[in-house]
């Protein structure tokens, strides 16, 4: 009788050990993959993939060059992540702005694009997106802002006017959505040990070494390609270069091929 009672306990223990062993092997293989191939073992795997409507797909095809270039399988992954993003994060309006489904989709699509090469894309370093109609005054900095990432409030804040402009003009290297979300994933990578954070950090450290080497830094400043704001600090530099990476990839690659490759590996993305 006592043995019979013990059987389910033993089975549960065996399953728990197998599961832990599986996690350990996965993490080991991830480490090897990052060291040798500069990317996690796998990125996309969804048991119950979410879908979006044909109308939403056609909006994405028209508005997002990134999306329109994906194959159908990748589009399905993108759609799934888009739905999960919109369901997870709270969208909060300020100054009576009416937030439409299309606005949510545009914000979500920017984030999904930026993190498409990362396995863990739903992160808890932020939980809300606050949207103002235009520039807003921050009591904290006593300045007007177009956007920010506020880790203490777990909030990403946008002026919709400037977010939209960043989306519409696709080759001026200004994209508020990419800029602020890069601050988010950068902060997140510094605090986490998952495969994509480790990969981001590894490439970021390489990049930092290159740009802090004085002759390289001078060449970056002299080239006039990156706006001077990039040199404010390391956090701003990374956000600005990722804006350039998505908006003018050909020019970026021609001017700074090594830096371009660094960013490409950091995001696990290829054009
Ligand atoms: Zn910034």
PDB file of C-alpha atoms and ligand atoms in Angstrom:
ATOM      1  CA  UNK A   1       0.000   0.000   0.000  1.00  0.00           C
ATOM      2  CA  UNK A   2       2.736   2.451   1.010  1.00  0.00           C
ATOM      3  CA  UNK A   3       4.682   1.660  -2.164  1.00  0.00           C
ATOM      4  CA  UNK A   4       1.592   2.417  -4.261  1.00  0.00           C
ATOM      5  CA  UNK A   5       1.279   5.837  -2.641  1.00  0.00           C
ATOM      6  CA  UNK A   6       4.924   6.549  -3.370  1.00  0.00           C
ATOM      7  CA  UNK A   7       4.671   5.775  -7.114  1.00  0.00           C
ATOM      8  CA  UNK A   8       3.071   9.114  -8.162  1.00  0.00           C
ATOM      9  CA  UNK A   9       5.598  11.009  -6.013  1.00  0.00           C
ATOM     10  CA  UNK A  10       8.479   9.175  -7.671  1.00  0.00           C
ATOM     11  CA  UNK A  11       7.033   9.866 -11.142  1.00  0.00           C
ATOM     12  CA  UNK A  12       6.688  13.579 -10.353  1.00  0.00           C
ATOM     13  CA  UNK A  13      10.264  13.678  -9.044  1.00  0.00           C
ATOM     14  CA  UNK A  14      11.579  11.932 -12.182  1.00  0.00           C
ATOM     15  CA  UNK A  15       9.659  14.351 -14.415  1.00  0.00           C
ATOM     16  CA  UNK A  16      11.003  17.328 -12.460  1.00  0.00           C
ATOM     17  CA  UNK A  17      14.576  16.045 -12.816  1.00  0.00           C
ATOM     18  CA  UNK A  18      14.080  15.436 -16.559  1.00  0.00           C
ATOM     19  CA  UNK A  19      12.655  18.954 -16.961  1.00  0.00           C
ATOM     20  CA  UNK A  20      15.565  20.545 -15.056  1.00  0.00           C
ATOM     21  CA  UNK A  21      18.008  18.504 -17.110  1.00  0.00           C
ATOM     22  CA  UNK A  22      16.295  19.689 -20.284  1.00  0.00           C
ATOM     23  CA  UNK A  23      16.575  23.342 -19.144  1.00  0.00           C
ATOM     24  CA  UNK A  24      20.217  22.841 -18.253  1.00  0.00           C
ATOM     25  CA  UNK A  25      21.038  21.301 -21.669  1.00  0.00           C
ATOM     26  CA  UNK A  26      19.101  24.049 -23.457  1.00  0.00           C
ATOM     27  CA  UNK A  27      20.996  26.749 -21.597  1.00  0.00           C
ATOM     28  CA  UNK A  28      24.309  24.987 -22.330  1.00  0.00           C
ATOM     29  CA  UNK A  29      23.493  24.669 -26.039  1.00  0.00           C
ATOM     30  CA  UNK A  30      22.410  28.334 -26.057  1.00  0.00           C
ATOM     31  CA  UNK A  31      25.769  29.356 -24.591  1.00  0.00           C
ATOM     32  CA  UNK A  32      27.618  27.304 -27.230  1.00  0.00           C
ATOM     33  CA  UNK A  33      25.452  28.750 -30.002  1.00  0.00           C
ATOM     34  CA  UNK A  34      26.050  32.330 -28.810  1.00  0.00           C
ATOM     35  CA  UNK A  35      29.804  31.740 -28.516  1.00  0.00           C
ATOM     36  CA  UNK A  36      30.153  30.121 -31.962  1.00  0.00           C
ATOM     37  CA  UNK A  37      27.309  31.525 -34.053  1.00  0.00           C
ATOM     38  CA  UNK A  38      26.432  34.799 -32.241  1.00  0.00           C
ATOM     39  CA  UNK A  39      22.785  33.834 -31.868  1.00  0.00           C
ATOM     40  CA  UNK A  40      20.532  31.799 -29.568  1.00  0.00           C
ATOM     41  CA  UNK A  41      19.856  28.160 -30.418  1.00  0.00           C
ATOM     42  CA  UNK A  42      16.362  29.014 -31.664  1.00  0.00           C
ATOM     43  CA  UNK A  43      14.193  32.126 -31.738  1.00  0.00           C
ATOM     44  CA  UNK A  44      10.637  31.238 -32.752  1.00  0.00           C
ATOM     45  CA  UNK A  45       8.544  28.402 -31.349  1.00  0.00           C
ATOM     46  CA  UNK A  46       4.855  28.869 -30.551  1.00  0.00           C
ATOM     47  CA  UNK A  47       2.446  26.135 -29.492  1.00  0.00           C
ATOM     48  CA  UNK A  48      -0.693  28.181 -30.132  1.00  0.00           C
ATOM     49  CA  UNK A  49       0.194  30.891 -32.681  1.00  0.00           C
ATOM     50  CA  UNK A  50      -2.066  33.950 -32.629  1.00  0.00           C
ATOM     51  CA  UNK A  51      -3.437  35.377 -35.874  1.00  0.00           C
ATOM     52  CA  UNK A  52      -4.317  38.878 -37.083  1.00  0.00           C
ATOM     53  CA  UNK A  53      -7.074  39.896 -39.499  1.00  0.00           C
ATOM     54  CA  UNK A  54      -6.465  40.220 -43.288  1.00  0.00           C
ATOM     55  CA  UNK A  55      -7.093  43.966 -42.884  1.00  0.00           C
ATOM     56  CA  UNK A  56      -4.384  44.256 -40.230  1.00  0.00           C
ATOM     57  CA  UNK A  57      -2.022  42.253 -42.444  1.00  0.00           C
ATOM     58  CA  UNK A  58      -2.623  44.568 -45.355  1.00  0.00           C
ATOM     59  CA  UNK A  59      -1.934  47.642 -43.153  1.00  0.00           C
ATOM     60  CA  UNK A  60       1.351  46.090 -42.039  1.00  0.00           C
ATOM     61  CA  UNK A  61       2.285  45.228 -45.633  1.00  0.00           C
ATOM     62  CA  UNK A  62       1.658  48.813 -46.721  1.00  0.00           C
ATOM     63  CA  UNK A  63       3.215  50.615 -43.762  1.00  0.00           C
ATOM     64  CA  UNK A  64       6.099  48.390 -42.714  1.00  0.00           C
ATOM     65  CA  UNK A  65       8.773  47.623 -45.279  1.00  0.00           C
ATOM     66  CA  UNK A  66      10.268  45.222 -42.713  1.00  0.00           C
ATOM     67  CA  UNK A  67       7.028  43.201 -42.585  1.00  0.00           C
ATOM     68  CA  UNK A  68       6.404  43.221 -46.319  1.00  0.00           C
ATOM     69  CA  UNK A  69       9.823  41.619 -46.918  1.00  0.00           C
ATOM     70  CA  UNK A  70       9.202  38.673 -44.564  1.00  0.00           C
ATOM     71  CA  UNK A  71       8.147  35.291 -45.971  1.00  0.00           C
ATOM     72  CA  UNK A  72       4.767  33.854 -44.927  1.00  0.00           C
ATOM     73  CA  UNK A  73       6.212  31.736 -42.121  1.00  0.00           C
ATOM     74  CA  UNK A  74       8.037  34.747 -40.664  1.00  0.00           C
ATOM     75  CA  UNK A  75       4.894  36.871 -41.064  1.00  0.00           C
ATOM     76  CA  UNK A  76       3.006  34.313 -38.971  1.00  0.00           C
ATOM     77  CA  UNK A  77       5.637  34.636 -36.227  1.00  0.00           C
ATOM     78  CA  UNK A  78       5.432  38.426 -36.479  1.00  0.00           C
ATOM     79  CA  UNK A  79       1.613  38.362 -36.241  1.00  0.00           C
ATOM     80  CA  UNK A  80       1.759  36.162 -33.156  1.00  0.00           C
ATOM     81  CA  UNK A  81       4.187  38.497 -31.397  1.00  0.00           C
ATOM     82  CA  UNK A  82       2.150  41.543 -32.378  1.00  0.00           C
ATOM     83  CA  UNK A  83      -1.002  40.126 -30.742  1.00  0.00           C
ATOM     84  CA  UNK A  84       0.896  39.026 -27.619  1.00  0.00           C
ATOM     85  CA  UNK A  85       2.458  42.493 -27.286  1.00  0.00           C
ATOM     86  CA  UNK A  86      -0.887  44.307 -27.573  1.00  0.00           C
ATOM     87  CA  UNK A  87      -2.450  41.928 -25.022  1.00  0.00           C
ATOM     88  CA  UNK A  88       0.372  42.203 -22.502  1.00  0.00           C
ATOM     89  CA  UNK A  89       1.106  45.916 -22.308  1.00  0.00           C
ATOM     90  CA  UNK A  90      -1.287  48.634 -21.163  1.00  0.00           C
ATOM     91  CA  UNK A  91      -1.798  51.581 -23.512  1.00  0.00           C
ATOM     92  CA  UNK A  92      -2.572  54.749 -21.550  1.00  0.00           C
ATOM     93  CA  UNK A  93      -3.726  57.985 -23.120  1.00  0.00           C
ATOM     94  CA  UNK A  94      -2.849  61.486 -21.923  1.00  0.00           C
ATOM     95  CA  UNK A  95      -4.469  64.852 -22.727  1.00  0.00           C
ATOM     96  CA  UNK A  96      -7.596  63.214 -24.193  1.00  0.00           C
ATOM     97  CA  UNK A  97      -5.768  61.474 -27.009  1.00  0.00           C
ATOM     98  CA  UNK A  98      -7.956  58.763 -28.548  1.00  0.00           C
ATOM     99  CA  UNK A  99      -5.807  55.640 -28.911  1.00  0.00           C
ATOM    100  CA  UNK A 100      -6.942  53.590 -31.913  1.00  0.00           C
ATOM    101  CA  UNK A 101      -6.254  49.920 -32.656  1.00  0.00           C
ATOM    102  CA  UNK A 102      -4.084  51.064 -35.557  1.00  0.00           C
ATOM    103  CA  UNK A 103      -1.917  53.176 -33.246  1.00  0.00           C
ATOM    104  CA  UNK A 104      -1.431  50.194 -30.951  1.00  0.00           C
ATOM    105  CA  UNK A 105      -0.506  48.104 -33.961  1.00  0.00           C
ATOM    106  CA  UNK A 106       2.087  50.594 -35.169  1.00  0.00           C
ATOM    107  CA  UNK A 107       3.737  50.777 -31.754  1.00  0.00           C
ATOM    108  CA  UNK A 108       3.647  46.994 -31.350  1.00  0.00           C
ATOM    109  CA  UNK A 109       5.053  46.456 -34.875  1.00  0.00           C
ATOM    110  CA  UNK A 110       8.040  48.712 -34.140  1.00  0.00           C
ATOM    111  CA  UNK A 111       8.838  46.746 -30.997  1.00  0.00           C
ATOM    112  CA  UNK A 112       8.336  43.376 -32.702  1.00  0.00           C
ATOM    113  CA  UNK A 113      10.638  44.434 -35.565  1.00  0.00           C
ATOM    114  CA  UNK A 114      13.376  45.470 -33.149  1.00  0.00           C
ATOM    115  CA  UNK A 115      13.185  42.254 -31.124  1.00  0.00           C
ATOM    116  CA  UNK A 116      12.380  39.841 -33.961  1.00  0.00           C
ATOM    117  CA  UNK A 117      15.774  38.099 -33.647  1.00  0.00           C
ATOM    118  CA  UNK A 118      15.388  37.613 -29.885  1.00  0.00           C
ATOM    119  CA  UNK A 119      13.698  34.659 -28.258  1.00  0.00           C
ATOM    120  CA  UNK A 120      12.404  36.479 -25.182  1.00  0.00           C
ATOM    121  CA  UNK A 121      10.519  39.473 -26.480  1.00  0.00           C
ATOM    122  CA  UNK A 122       7.850  39.963 -23.783  1.00  0.00           C
ATOM    123  CA  UNK A 123       9.802  41.496 -20.946  1.00  0.00           C
ATOM    124  CA  UNK A 124       8.743  42.852 -17.580  1.00  0.00           C
ATOM    125  CA  UNK A 125      11.058  45.865 -17.388  1.00  0.00           C
ATOM    126  CA  UNK A 126       8.071  47.882 -18.667  1.00  0.00           C
ATOM    127  CA  UNK A 127       4.340  47.240 -18.413  1.00  0.00           C
ATOM    128  CA  UNK A 128       2.716  50.301 -19.975  1.00  0.00           C
ATOM    129  CA  UNK A 129       2.937  52.657 -22.917  1.00  0.00           C
ATOM    130  CA  UNK A 130       1.830  56.221 -22.234  1.00  0.00           C
ATOM    131  CA  UNK A 131       0.903  58.287 -25.276  1.00  0.00           C
ATOM    132  CA  UNK A 132       0.622  62.074 -25.451  1.00  0.00           C
ATOM    133  CA  UNK A 133      -0.690  63.825 -28.570  1.00  0.00           C
ATOM    134  CA  UNK A 134       2.458  65.989 -28.870  1.00  0.00           C
ATOM    135  CA  UNK A 135       5.538  67.014 -26.870  1.00  0.00           C
ATOM    136  CA  UNK A 136       4.944  66.945 -23.116  1.00  0.00           C
ATOM    137  CA  UNK A 137       6.464  68.703 -20.145  1.00  0.00           C
ATOM    138  CA  UNK A 138       8.327  66.556 -17.639  1.00  0.00           C
ATOM    139  CA  UNK A 139       8.325  67.859 -14.059  1.00  0.00           C
ATOM    140  CA  UNK A 140      11.248  65.578 -13.312  1.00  0.00           C
ATOM    141  CA  UNK A 141      13.644  66.984 -15.932  1.00  0.00           C
ATOM    142  CA  UNK A 142      11.814  70.351 -16.195  1.00  0.00           C
ATOM    143  CA  UNK A 143      11.972  70.041 -19.975  1.00  0.00           C
ATOM    144  CA  UNK A 144       9.737  69.201 -22.910  1.00  0.00           C
ATOM    145  CA  UNK A 145      10.060  65.616 -24.139  1.00  0.00           C
ATOM    146  CA  UNK A 146       9.100  63.714 -27.291  1.00  0.00           C
ATOM    147  CA  UNK A 147       9.540  60.351 -25.621  1.00  0.00           C
ATOM    148  CA  UNK A 148      11.334  58.487 -22.884  1.00  0.00           C
ATOM    149  CA  UNK A 149      11.769  55.189 -21.145  1.00  0.00           C
ATOM    150  CA  UNK A 150      11.151  55.558 -17.419  1.00  0.00           C
ATOM    151  CA  UNK A 151      12.354  52.385 -15.638  1.00  0.00           C
ATOM    152  CA  UNK A 152      11.054  53.534 -12.219  1.00  0.00           C
ATOM    153  CA  UNK A 153       7.515  53.886 -13.618  1.00  0.00           C
ATOM    154  CA  UNK A 154       7.962  50.854 -15.893  1.00  0.00           C
ATOM    155  CA  UNK A 155       6.712  53.113 -18.683  1.00  0.00           C
ATOM    156  CA  UNK A 156       7.612  53.905 -22.264  1.00  0.00           C
ATOM    157  CA  UNK A 157       6.269  57.342 -23.171  1.00  0.00           C
ATOM    158  CA  UNK A 158       5.686  58.724 -26.677  1.00  0.00           C
ATOM    159  CA  UNK A 159       4.472  61.918 -28.262  1.00  0.00           C
ATOM    160  CA  UNK A 160       2.210  60.382 -30.925  1.00  0.00           C
ATOM    161  CA  UNK A 161       3.001  63.196 -33.369  1.00  0.00           C
ATOM    162  CA  UNK A 162       6.702  62.400 -33.225  1.00  0.00           C
ATOM    163  CA  UNK A 163       6.251  58.637 -33.122  1.00  0.00           C
ATOM    164  CA  UNK A 164       4.140  58.896 -36.288  1.00  0.00           C
ATOM    165  CA  UNK A 165       6.627  61.184 -38.037  1.00  0.00           C
ATOM    166  CA  UNK A 166       9.394  58.712 -37.243  1.00  0.00           C
ATOM    167  CA  UNK A 167       7.331  55.996 -38.936  1.00  0.00           C
ATOM    168  CA  UNK A 168       6.337  58.027 -41.975  1.00  0.00           C
ATOM    169  CA  UNK A 169       9.755  59.402 -42.891  1.00  0.00           C
ATOM    170  CA  UNK A 170      11.747  56.239 -43.326  1.00  0.00           C
ATOM    171  CA  UNK A 171      15.191  57.497 -44.355  1.00  0.00           C
ATOM    172  CA  UNK A 172      16.070  60.440 -42.078  1.00  0.00           C
ATOM    173  CA  UNK A 173      17.576  58.256 -39.326  1.00  0.00           C
ATOM    174  CA  UNK A 174      15.028  59.591 -36.851  1.00  0.00           C
ATOM    175  CA  UNK A 175      12.621  57.041 -35.450  1.00  0.00           C
ATOM    176  CA  UNK A 176      11.302  57.750 -31.964  1.00  0.00           C
ATOM    177  CA  UNK A 177       9.790  54.272 -31.558  1.00  0.00           C
ATOM    178  CA  UNK A 178      13.051  52.486 -32.369  1.00  0.00           C
ATOM    179  CA  UNK A 179      14.966  54.957 -30.192  1.00  0.00           C
ATOM    180  CA  UNK A 180      12.952  54.490 -26.995  1.00  0.00           C
ATOM    181  CA  UNK A 181      12.436  50.749 -27.408  1.00  0.00           C
ATOM    182  CA  UNK A 182      16.208  50.354 -27.856  1.00  0.00           C
ATOM    183  CA  UNK A 183      16.654  51.963 -24.428  1.00  0.00           C
ATOM    184  CA  UNK A 184      14.201  49.355 -23.128  1.00  0.00           C
ATOM    185  CA  UNK A 185      15.956  46.290 -24.575  1.00  0.00           C
ATOM    186  CA  UNK A 186      19.350  47.678 -23.610  1.00  0.00           C
ATOM    187  CA  UNK A 187      18.300  48.142 -19.968  1.00  0.00           C
ATOM    188  CA  UNK A 188      16.688  44.723 -20.013  1.00  0.00           C
ATOM    189  CA  UNK A 189      19.832  43.007 -21.352  1.00  0.00           C
ATOM    190  CA  UNK A 190      21.903  44.495 -18.521  1.00  0.00           C
ATOM    191  CA  UNK A 191      19.595  42.929 -15.934  1.00  0.00           C
ATOM    192  CA  UNK A 192      18.906  39.496 -17.447  1.00  0.00           C
ATOM    193  CA  UNK A 193      20.716  36.300 -18.327  1.00  0.00           C
ATOM    194  CA  UNK A 194      18.424  34.807 -20.984  1.00  0.00           C
ATOM    195  CA  UNK A 195      20.027  33.816 -24.308  1.00  0.00           C
ATOM    196  CA  UNK A 196      19.023  36.960 -26.217  1.00  0.00           C
ATOM    197  CA  UNK A 197      20.113  39.294 -23.409  1.00  0.00           C
ATOM    198  CA  UNK A 198      23.469  37.496 -23.222  1.00  0.00           C
ATOM    199  CA  UNK A 199      23.941  37.812 -26.967  1.00  0.00           C
ATOM    200  CA  UNK A 200      22.951  41.490 -26.947  1.00  0.00           C
ATOM    201  CA  UNK A 201      25.375  42.165 -24.084  1.00  0.00           C
ATOM    202  CA  UNK A 202      28.231  40.282 -25.750  1.00  0.00           C
ATOM    203  CA  UNK A 203      27.922  42.305 -28.954  1.00  0.00           C
ATOM    204  CA  UNK A 204      27.332  45.520 -27.035  1.00  0.00           C
ATOM    205  CA  UNK A 205      30.605  45.101 -25.146  1.00  0.00           C
ATOM    206  CA  UNK A 206      32.482  44.509 -28.423  1.00  0.00           C
ATOM    207  CA  UNK A 207      30.859  47.594 -29.892  1.00  0.00           C
ATOM    208  CA  UNK A 208      31.752  49.666 -26.837  1.00  0.00           C
ATOM    209  CA  UNK A 209      35.401  48.650 -27.105  1.00  0.00           C
ATOM    210  CA  UNK A 210      35.482  49.791 -30.714  1.00  0.00           C
ATOM    211  CA  UNK A 211      33.779  53.126 -30.209  1.00  0.00           C
ATOM    212  CA  UNK A 212      35.710  54.106 -27.106  1.00  0.00           C
ATOM    213  CA  UNK A 213      39.009  53.527 -28.963  1.00  0.00           C
ATOM    214  CA  UNK A 214      39.929  57.171 -29.592  1.00  0.00           C
ATOM    215  CA  UNK A 215      40.787  57.101 -33.343  1.00  0.00           C
ATOM    216  CA  UNK A 216      37.520  55.201 -34.024  1.00  0.00           C
ATOM    217  CA  UNK A 217      35.527  57.666 -31.971  1.00  0.00           C
ATOM    218  CA  UNK A 218      37.043  60.596 -33.845  1.00  0.00           C
ATOM    219  CA  UNK A 219      36.243  58.965 -37.200  1.00  0.00           C
ATOM    220  CA  UNK A 220      32.625  58.467 -36.068  1.00  0.00           C
ATOM    221  CA  UNK A 221      32.319  62.133 -35.102  1.00  0.00           C
ATOM    222  CA  UNK A 222      34.110  63.398 -38.232  1.00  0.00           C
ATOM    223  CA  UNK A 223      31.995  61.326 -40.610  1.00  0.00           C
ATOM    224  CA  UNK A 224      28.909  63.375 -39.742  1.00  0.00           C
ATOM    225  CA  UNK A 225      26.784  60.301 -40.414  1.00  0.00           C
ATOM    226  CA  UNK A 226      25.528  59.855 -36.854  1.00  0.00           C
ATOM    227  CA  UNK A 227      23.842  62.909 -35.365  1.00  0.00           C
ATOM    228  CA  UNK A 228      25.874  64.539 -32.611  1.00  0.00           C
ATOM    229  CA  UNK A 229      23.275  63.573 -29.989  1.00  0.00           C
ATOM    230  CA  UNK A 230      24.599  60.009 -30.325  1.00  0.00           C
ATOM    231  CA  UNK A 231      27.728  61.026 -28.445  1.00  0.00           C
ATOM    232  CA  UNK A 232      25.834  62.218 -25.354  1.00  0.00           C
ATOM    233  CA  UNK A 233      26.503  58.885 -23.612  1.00  0.00           C
ATOM    234  CA  UNK A 234      26.639  55.143 -24.338  1.00  0.00           C
ATOM    235  CA  UNK A 235      22.881  54.712 -23.902  1.00  0.00           C
ATOM    236  CA  UNK A 236      22.071  57.395 -26.463  1.00  0.00           C
ATOM    237  CA  UNK A 237      24.749  56.094 -28.825  1.00  0.00           C
ATOM    238  CA  UNK A 238      23.222  52.656 -29.027  1.00  0.00           C
ATOM    239  CA  UNK A 239      19.690  54.010 -29.570  1.00  0.00           C
ATOM    240  CA  UNK A 240      20.839  56.367 -32.328  1.00  0.00           C
ATOM    241  CA  UNK A 241      22.897  53.764 -34.191  1.00  0.00           C
ATOM    242  CA  UNK A 242      19.962  51.341 -34.190  1.00  0.00           C
ATOM    243  CA  UNK A 243      17.746  54.075 -35.678  1.00  0.00           C
ATOM    244  CA  UNK A 244      20.380  54.366 -38.451  1.00  0.00           C
ATOM    245  CA  UNK A 245      20.584  50.577 -38.814  1.00  0.00           C
ATOM    246  CA  UNK A 246      16.903  50.304 -39.739  1.00  0.00           C
ATOM    247  CA  UNK A 247      16.503  53.572 -41.658  1.00  0.00           C
ATOM    248  CA  UNK A 248      19.639  53.736 -43.848  1.00  0.00           C
ATOM    249  CA  UNK A 249      21.242  50.274 -43.703  1.00  0.00           C
ATOM    250  CA  UNK A 250      23.118  50.562 -47.017  1.00  0.00           C
ATOM    251  CA  UNK A 251      24.792  53.823 -46.075  1.00  0.00           C
ATOM    252  CA  UNK A 252      25.572  52.522 -42.583  1.00  0.00           C
ATOM    253  CA  UNK A 253      27.160  49.357 -43.954  1.00  0.00           C
ATOM    254  CA  UNK A 254      29.236  51.296 -46.499  1.00  0.00           C
ATOM    255  CA  UNK A 255      30.481  53.845 -43.916  1.00  0.00           C
ATOM    256  CA  UNK A 256      31.087  51.563 -40.934  1.00  0.00           C
ATOM    257  CA  UNK A 257      31.000  47.896 -42.006  1.00  0.00           C
ATOM    258  CA  UNK A 258      32.326  46.479 -38.709  1.00  0.00           C
ATOM    259  CA  UNK A 259      29.970  48.502 -36.557  1.00  0.00           C
ATOM    260  CA  UNK A 260      27.114  47.496 -38.862  1.00  0.00           C
ATOM    261  CA  UNK A 261      27.969  43.819 -38.421  1.00  0.00           C
ATOM    262  CA  UNK A 262      28.096  44.329 -34.657  1.00  0.00           C
ATOM    263  CA  UNK A 263      24.571  45.747 -34.612  1.00  0.00           C
ATOM    264  CA  UNK A 264      23.325  43.036 -36.946  1.00  0.00           C
ATOM    265  CA  UNK A 265      24.635  40.364 -34.549  1.00  0.00           C
ATOM    266  CA  UNK A 266      23.371  42.250 -31.496  1.00  0.00           C
ATOM    267  CA  UNK A 267      19.815  42.109 -32.882  1.00  0.00           C
ATOM    268  CA  UNK A 268      20.315  38.723 -34.576  1.00  0.00           C
ATOM    269  CA  UNK A 269      18.945  40.280 -37.743  1.00  0.00           C
ATOM    270  CA  UNK A 270      20.012  40.331 -41.399  1.00  0.00           C
ATOM    271  CA  UNK A 271      18.626  42.480 -44.207  1.00  0.00           C
TER     272      UNK A 271
HETATM  273 ZN1  LIG B   1      17.391  58.464 -25.774  1.00  0.00          ZN
END
